[in-house]
mmCIF file of C-alpha atoms in Angstrom:
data_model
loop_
_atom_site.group_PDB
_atom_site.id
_atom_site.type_symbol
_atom_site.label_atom_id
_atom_site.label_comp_id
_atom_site.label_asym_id
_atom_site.label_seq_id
_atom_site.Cartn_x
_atom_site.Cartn_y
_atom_site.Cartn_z
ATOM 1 C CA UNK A 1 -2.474 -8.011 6.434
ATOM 2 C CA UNK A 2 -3.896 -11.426 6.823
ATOM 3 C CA UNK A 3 -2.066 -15.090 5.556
ATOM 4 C CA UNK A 4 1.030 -13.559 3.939
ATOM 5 C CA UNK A 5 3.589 -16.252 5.114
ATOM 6 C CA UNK A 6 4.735 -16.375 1.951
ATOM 7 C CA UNK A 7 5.375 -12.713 1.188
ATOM 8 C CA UNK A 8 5.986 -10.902 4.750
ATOM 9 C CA UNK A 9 9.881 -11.941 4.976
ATOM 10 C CA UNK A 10 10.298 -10.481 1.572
ATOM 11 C CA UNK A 11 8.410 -7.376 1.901
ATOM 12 C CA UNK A 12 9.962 -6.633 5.256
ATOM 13 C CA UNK A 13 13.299 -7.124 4.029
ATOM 14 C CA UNK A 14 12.859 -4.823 0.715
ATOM 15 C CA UNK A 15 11.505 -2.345 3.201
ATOM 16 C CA UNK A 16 14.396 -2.590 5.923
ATOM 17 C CA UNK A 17 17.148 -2.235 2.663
ATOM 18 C CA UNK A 18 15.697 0.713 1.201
ATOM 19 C CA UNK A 19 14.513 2.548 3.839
ATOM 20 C CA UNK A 20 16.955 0.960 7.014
ATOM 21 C CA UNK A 21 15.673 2.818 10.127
ATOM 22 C CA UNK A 22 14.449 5.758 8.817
ATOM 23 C CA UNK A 23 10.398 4.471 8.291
ATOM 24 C CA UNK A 24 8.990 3.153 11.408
ATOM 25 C CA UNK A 25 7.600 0.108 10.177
ATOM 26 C CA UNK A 26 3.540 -0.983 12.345
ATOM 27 C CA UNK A 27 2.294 -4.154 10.904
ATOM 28 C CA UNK A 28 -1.145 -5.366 12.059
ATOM 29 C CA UNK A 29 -1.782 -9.208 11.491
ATOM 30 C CA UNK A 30 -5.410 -8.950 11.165
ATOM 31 C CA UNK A 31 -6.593 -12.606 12.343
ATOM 32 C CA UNK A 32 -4.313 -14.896 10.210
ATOM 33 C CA UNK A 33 -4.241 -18.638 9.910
ATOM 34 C CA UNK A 34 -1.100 -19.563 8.865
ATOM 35 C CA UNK A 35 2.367 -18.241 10.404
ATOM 36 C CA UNK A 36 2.198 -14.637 9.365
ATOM 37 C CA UNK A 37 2.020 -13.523 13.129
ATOM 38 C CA UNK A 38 4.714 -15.836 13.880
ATOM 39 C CA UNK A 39 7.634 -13.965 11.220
ATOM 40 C CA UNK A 40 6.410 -10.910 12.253
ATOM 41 C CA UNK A 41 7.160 -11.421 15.753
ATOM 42 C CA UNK A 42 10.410 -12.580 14.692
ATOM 43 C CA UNK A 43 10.811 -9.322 12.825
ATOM 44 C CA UNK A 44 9.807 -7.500 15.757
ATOM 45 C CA UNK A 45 11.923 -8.725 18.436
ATOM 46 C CA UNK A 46 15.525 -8.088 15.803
ATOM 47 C CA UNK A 47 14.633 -4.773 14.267
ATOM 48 C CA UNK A 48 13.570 -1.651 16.725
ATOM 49 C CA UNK A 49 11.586 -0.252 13.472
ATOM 50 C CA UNK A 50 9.163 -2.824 13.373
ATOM 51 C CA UNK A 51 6.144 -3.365 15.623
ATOM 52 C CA UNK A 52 3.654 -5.694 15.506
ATOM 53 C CA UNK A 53 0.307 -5.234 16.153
ATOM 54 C CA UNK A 54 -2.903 -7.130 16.542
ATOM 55 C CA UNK A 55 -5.939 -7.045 14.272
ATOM 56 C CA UNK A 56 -9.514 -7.502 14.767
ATOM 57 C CA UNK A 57 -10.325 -9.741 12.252
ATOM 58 C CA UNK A 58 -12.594 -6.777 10.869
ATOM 59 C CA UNK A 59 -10.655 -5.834 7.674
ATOM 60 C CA UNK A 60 -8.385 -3.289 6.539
ATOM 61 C CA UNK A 61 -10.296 -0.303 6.924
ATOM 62 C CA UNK A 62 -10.913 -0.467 10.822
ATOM 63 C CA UNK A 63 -7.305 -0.866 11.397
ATOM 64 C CA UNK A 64 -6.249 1.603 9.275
ATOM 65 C CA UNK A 65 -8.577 4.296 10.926
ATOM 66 C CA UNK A 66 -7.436 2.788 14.504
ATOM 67 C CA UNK A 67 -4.041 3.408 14.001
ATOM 68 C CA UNK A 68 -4.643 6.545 12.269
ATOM 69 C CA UNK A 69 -6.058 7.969 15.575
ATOM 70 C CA UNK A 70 -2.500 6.876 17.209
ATOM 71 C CA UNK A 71 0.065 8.758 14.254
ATOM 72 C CA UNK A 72 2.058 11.940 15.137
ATOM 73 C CA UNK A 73 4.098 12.140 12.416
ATOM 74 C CA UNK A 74 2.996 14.177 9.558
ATOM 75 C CA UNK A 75 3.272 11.844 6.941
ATOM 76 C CA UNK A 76 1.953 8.278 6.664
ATOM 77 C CA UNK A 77 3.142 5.854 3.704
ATOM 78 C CA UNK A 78 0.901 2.704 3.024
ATOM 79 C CA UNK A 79 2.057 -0.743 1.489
ATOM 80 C CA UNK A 80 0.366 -4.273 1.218
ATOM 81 C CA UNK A 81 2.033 -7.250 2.573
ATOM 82 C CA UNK A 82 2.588 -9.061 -0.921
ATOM 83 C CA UNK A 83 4.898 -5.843 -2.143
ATOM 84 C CA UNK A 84 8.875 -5.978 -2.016
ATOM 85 C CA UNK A 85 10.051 -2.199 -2.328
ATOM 86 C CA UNK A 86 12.608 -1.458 -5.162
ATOM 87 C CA UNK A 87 15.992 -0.466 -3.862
ATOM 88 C CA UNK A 88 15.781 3.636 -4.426
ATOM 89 C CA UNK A 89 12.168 3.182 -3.135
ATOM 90 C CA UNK A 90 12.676 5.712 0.053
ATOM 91 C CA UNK A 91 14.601 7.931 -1.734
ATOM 92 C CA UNK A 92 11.797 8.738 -3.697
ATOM 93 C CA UNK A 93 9.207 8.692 -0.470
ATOM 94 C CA UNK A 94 11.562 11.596 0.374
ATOM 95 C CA UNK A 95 11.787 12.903 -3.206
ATOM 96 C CA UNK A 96 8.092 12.862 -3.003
ATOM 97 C CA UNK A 97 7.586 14.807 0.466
ATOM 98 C CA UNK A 98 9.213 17.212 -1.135
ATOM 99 C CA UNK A 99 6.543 17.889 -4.039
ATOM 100 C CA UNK A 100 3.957 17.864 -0.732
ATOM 101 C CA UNK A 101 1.605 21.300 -0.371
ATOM 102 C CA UNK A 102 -1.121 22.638 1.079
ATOM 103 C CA UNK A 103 -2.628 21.306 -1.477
ATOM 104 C CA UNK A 104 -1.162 17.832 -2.770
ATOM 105 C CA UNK A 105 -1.586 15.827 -0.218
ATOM 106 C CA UNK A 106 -0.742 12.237 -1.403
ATOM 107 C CA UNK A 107 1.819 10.538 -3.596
ATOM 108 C CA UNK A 108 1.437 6.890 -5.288
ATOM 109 C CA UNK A 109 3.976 5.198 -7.056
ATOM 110 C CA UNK A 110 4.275 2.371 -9.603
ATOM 111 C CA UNK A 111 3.554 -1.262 -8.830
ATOM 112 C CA UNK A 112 4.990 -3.868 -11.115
ATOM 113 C CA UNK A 113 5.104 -7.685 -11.909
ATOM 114 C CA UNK A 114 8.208 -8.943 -9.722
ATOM 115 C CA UNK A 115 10.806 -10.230 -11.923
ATOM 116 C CA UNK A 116 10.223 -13.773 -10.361
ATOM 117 C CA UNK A 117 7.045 -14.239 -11.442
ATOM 118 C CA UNK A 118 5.963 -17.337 -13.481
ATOM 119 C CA UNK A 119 3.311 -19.381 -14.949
ATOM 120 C CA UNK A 120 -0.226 -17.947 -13.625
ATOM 121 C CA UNK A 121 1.383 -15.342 -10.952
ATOM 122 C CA UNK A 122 3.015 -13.577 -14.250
ATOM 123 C CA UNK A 123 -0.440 -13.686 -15.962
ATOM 124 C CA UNK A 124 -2.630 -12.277 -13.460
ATOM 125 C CA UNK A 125 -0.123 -9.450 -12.762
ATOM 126 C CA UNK A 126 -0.111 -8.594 -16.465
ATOM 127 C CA UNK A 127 -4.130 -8.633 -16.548
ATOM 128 C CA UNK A 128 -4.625 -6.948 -13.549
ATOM 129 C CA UNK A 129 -2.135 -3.959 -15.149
ATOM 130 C CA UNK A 130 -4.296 -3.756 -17.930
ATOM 131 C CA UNK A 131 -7.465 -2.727 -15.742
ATOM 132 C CA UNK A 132 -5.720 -0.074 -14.041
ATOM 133 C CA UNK A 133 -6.778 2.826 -13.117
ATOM 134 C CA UNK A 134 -4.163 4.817 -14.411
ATOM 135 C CA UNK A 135 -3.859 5.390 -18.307
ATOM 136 C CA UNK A 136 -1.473 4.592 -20.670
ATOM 137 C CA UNK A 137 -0.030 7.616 -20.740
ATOM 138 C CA UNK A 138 0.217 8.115 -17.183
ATOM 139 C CA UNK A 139 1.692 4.598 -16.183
ATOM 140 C CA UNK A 140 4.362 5.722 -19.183
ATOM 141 C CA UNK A 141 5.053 9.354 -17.641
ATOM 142 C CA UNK A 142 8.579 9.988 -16.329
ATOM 143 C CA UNK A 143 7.961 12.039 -13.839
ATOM 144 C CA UNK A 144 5.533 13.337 -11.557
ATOM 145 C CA UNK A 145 1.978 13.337 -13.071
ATOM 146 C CA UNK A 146 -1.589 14.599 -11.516
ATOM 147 C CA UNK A 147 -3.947 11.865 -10.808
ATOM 148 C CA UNK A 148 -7.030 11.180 -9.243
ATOM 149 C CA UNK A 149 -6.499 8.425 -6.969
ATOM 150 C CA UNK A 150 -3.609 6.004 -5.730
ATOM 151 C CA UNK A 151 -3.908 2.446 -4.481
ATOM 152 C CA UNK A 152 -3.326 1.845 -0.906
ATOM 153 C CA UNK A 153 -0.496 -0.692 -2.107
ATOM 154 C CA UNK A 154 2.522 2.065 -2.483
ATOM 155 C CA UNK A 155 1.316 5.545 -1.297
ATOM 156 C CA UNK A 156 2.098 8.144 0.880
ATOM 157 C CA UNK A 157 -0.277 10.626 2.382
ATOM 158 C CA UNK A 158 0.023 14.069 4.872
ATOM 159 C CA UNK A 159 -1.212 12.569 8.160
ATOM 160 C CA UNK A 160 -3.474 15.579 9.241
ATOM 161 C CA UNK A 161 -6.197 15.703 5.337
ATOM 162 C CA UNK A 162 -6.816 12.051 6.290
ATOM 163 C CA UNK A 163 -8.168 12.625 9.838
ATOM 164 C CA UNK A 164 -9.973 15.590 8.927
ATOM 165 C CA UNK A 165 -12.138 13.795 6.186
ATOM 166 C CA UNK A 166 -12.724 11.258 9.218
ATOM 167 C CA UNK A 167 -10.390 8.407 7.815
ATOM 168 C CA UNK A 168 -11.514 5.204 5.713
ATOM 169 C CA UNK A 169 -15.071 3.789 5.244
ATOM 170 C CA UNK A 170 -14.794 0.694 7.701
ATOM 171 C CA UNK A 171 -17.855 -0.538 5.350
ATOM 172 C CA UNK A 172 -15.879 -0.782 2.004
ATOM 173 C CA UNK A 173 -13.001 -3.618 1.169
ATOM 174 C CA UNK A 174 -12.126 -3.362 -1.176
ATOM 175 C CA UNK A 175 -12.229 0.102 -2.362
ATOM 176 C CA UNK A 176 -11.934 2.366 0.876
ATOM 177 C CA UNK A 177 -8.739 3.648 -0.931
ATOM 178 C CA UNK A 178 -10.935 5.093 -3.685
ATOM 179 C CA UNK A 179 -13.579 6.503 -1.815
ATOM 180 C CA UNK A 180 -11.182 8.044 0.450
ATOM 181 C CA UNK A 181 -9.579 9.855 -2.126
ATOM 182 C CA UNK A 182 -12.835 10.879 -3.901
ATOM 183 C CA UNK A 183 -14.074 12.346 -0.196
ATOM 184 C CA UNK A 184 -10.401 13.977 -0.489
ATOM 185 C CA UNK A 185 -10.982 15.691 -3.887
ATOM 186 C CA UNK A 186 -14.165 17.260 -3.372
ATOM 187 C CA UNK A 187 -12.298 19.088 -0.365
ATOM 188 C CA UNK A 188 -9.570 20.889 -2.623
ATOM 189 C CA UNK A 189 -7.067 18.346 -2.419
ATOM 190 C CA UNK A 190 -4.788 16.876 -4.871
ATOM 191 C CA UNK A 191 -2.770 14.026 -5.509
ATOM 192 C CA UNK A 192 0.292 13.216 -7.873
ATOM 193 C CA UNK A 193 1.772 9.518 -8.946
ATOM 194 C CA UNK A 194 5.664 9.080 -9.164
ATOM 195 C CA UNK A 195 6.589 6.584 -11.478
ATOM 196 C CA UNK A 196 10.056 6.103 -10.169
ATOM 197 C CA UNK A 197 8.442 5.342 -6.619
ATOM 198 C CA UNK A 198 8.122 1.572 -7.562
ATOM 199 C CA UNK A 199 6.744 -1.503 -5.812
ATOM 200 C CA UNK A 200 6.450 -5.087 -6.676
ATOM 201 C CA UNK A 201 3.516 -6.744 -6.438
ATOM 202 C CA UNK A 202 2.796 -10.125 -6.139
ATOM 203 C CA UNK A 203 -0.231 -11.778 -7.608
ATOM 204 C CA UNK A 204 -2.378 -14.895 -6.905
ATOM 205 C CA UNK A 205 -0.574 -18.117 -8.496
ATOM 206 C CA UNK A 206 -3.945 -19.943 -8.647
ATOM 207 C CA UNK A 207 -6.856 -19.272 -10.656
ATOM 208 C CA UNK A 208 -9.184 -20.038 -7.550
ATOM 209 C CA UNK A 209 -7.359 -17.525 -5.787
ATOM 210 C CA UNK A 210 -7.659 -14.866 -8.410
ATOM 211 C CA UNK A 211 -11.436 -15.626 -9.129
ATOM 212 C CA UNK A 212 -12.004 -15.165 -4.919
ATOM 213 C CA UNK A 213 -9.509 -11.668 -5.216
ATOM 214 C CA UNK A 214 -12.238 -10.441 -7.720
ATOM 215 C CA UNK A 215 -15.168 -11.402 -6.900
ATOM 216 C CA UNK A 216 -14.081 -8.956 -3.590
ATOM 217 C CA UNK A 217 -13.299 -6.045 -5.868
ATOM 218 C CA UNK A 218 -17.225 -6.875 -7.729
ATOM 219 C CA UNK A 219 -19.056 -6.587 -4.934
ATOM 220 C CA UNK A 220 -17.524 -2.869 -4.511
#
């Protein structure tokens, strides 16, 4: 993550309610200018659960396939620093592990407007819903659907598919997520979304902000 001051505490502290000590919790700052390093440091030296890590200033995708090299455990759940985790949220990772296969490999959830939103934040949240890439009737199912891809935002993957199709495209940001799961498909695998797996996600509250957010996802 890079410059989320303003979300970290919140997203750490949805996290540490839903989940308590049963995720361990590897944060990379990746180069930030304001005091995102600095809370999650603080984080770090209270909670066991939560490491901090160092960036390289690089993007997403290089850390991601760094600290892919490093995971044991068979399962690896991904979330962006501007989420806060609904309360039940790890009850469904685990409800979700259990739908796993040879097969299905990865599980995405829902990601919705926070309640708190307002004014412009509200706005963008609601437009950038209606590009989705799931459909209508998807984003309405109540219960677990097929899909072809999951954002990287609220998603959990088997450890072991991701290393064999030789982790993300350090090239792409954004949009590593979907090439990763299109190199996934064309080798058998499968994925299903769970809409009671649910994430909040915040939005840019200024239009400059939004208009620099995608102009990133254009150039991909």
């Amino acid at each position: 993550m890079k410059n989320e001051e303003n979300n970290l505490q919140r997203c750490l502290d949805s996290i540490l309610l839903s989940a308590g000590t049963n995720v361990d919790v590897h944060v990379f700052d990746d180069c930030s200018t304001d005091r995102t390093a600095e809370i999650l440091q603080e984080y770090a030296d209270r909670h066991d659960n939560i490491h901090a890590h160092k960036g390289f200033g690089k993007g997403p995708a290089i850390i991601r396939n760094y600290f892919l090299e490093e995971v044991t455990n068979p399962y690896i759940i991904f979330v962006d620093g501007d989420i806060e985790v609904q309360s039940n949220w790890y009850q469904e990772i685990e409800r979700s592990i259990s739908k796993m296969s040879d097969t299905i490999v990865a599980i995405g959830g829902a990601q919705k407007i926070p309640h708190i939103s307002k004014g412009l934040e509200k706005f963008h949240g609601a437009l950038l819903e209606s590009f989705s890439f799931l459909s209508d009737h998807i984003q309405q199912a109540s219960d677990f659907v097929e899909v072809k891809h999951n954002p990287l935002c609220n998603v959990i993957y088997k450890t072991q598919p991701l290393k064999d199709v030789q982790g993300f495209d350090e090239h792409l940001f954004p949009g590593e997520d979907l090439d990763m799961d299109i190199r996934l498909y064309r080798n058998g695998y499968k994925f299903l979304y769970n809409p009671e797996m649910v994430v909040y996600h915040h939005r840019p509250d200024t239009i400059k902000e939004f208009q620099t957010m995608l102009i990133k996802y254009g150039k991909t």
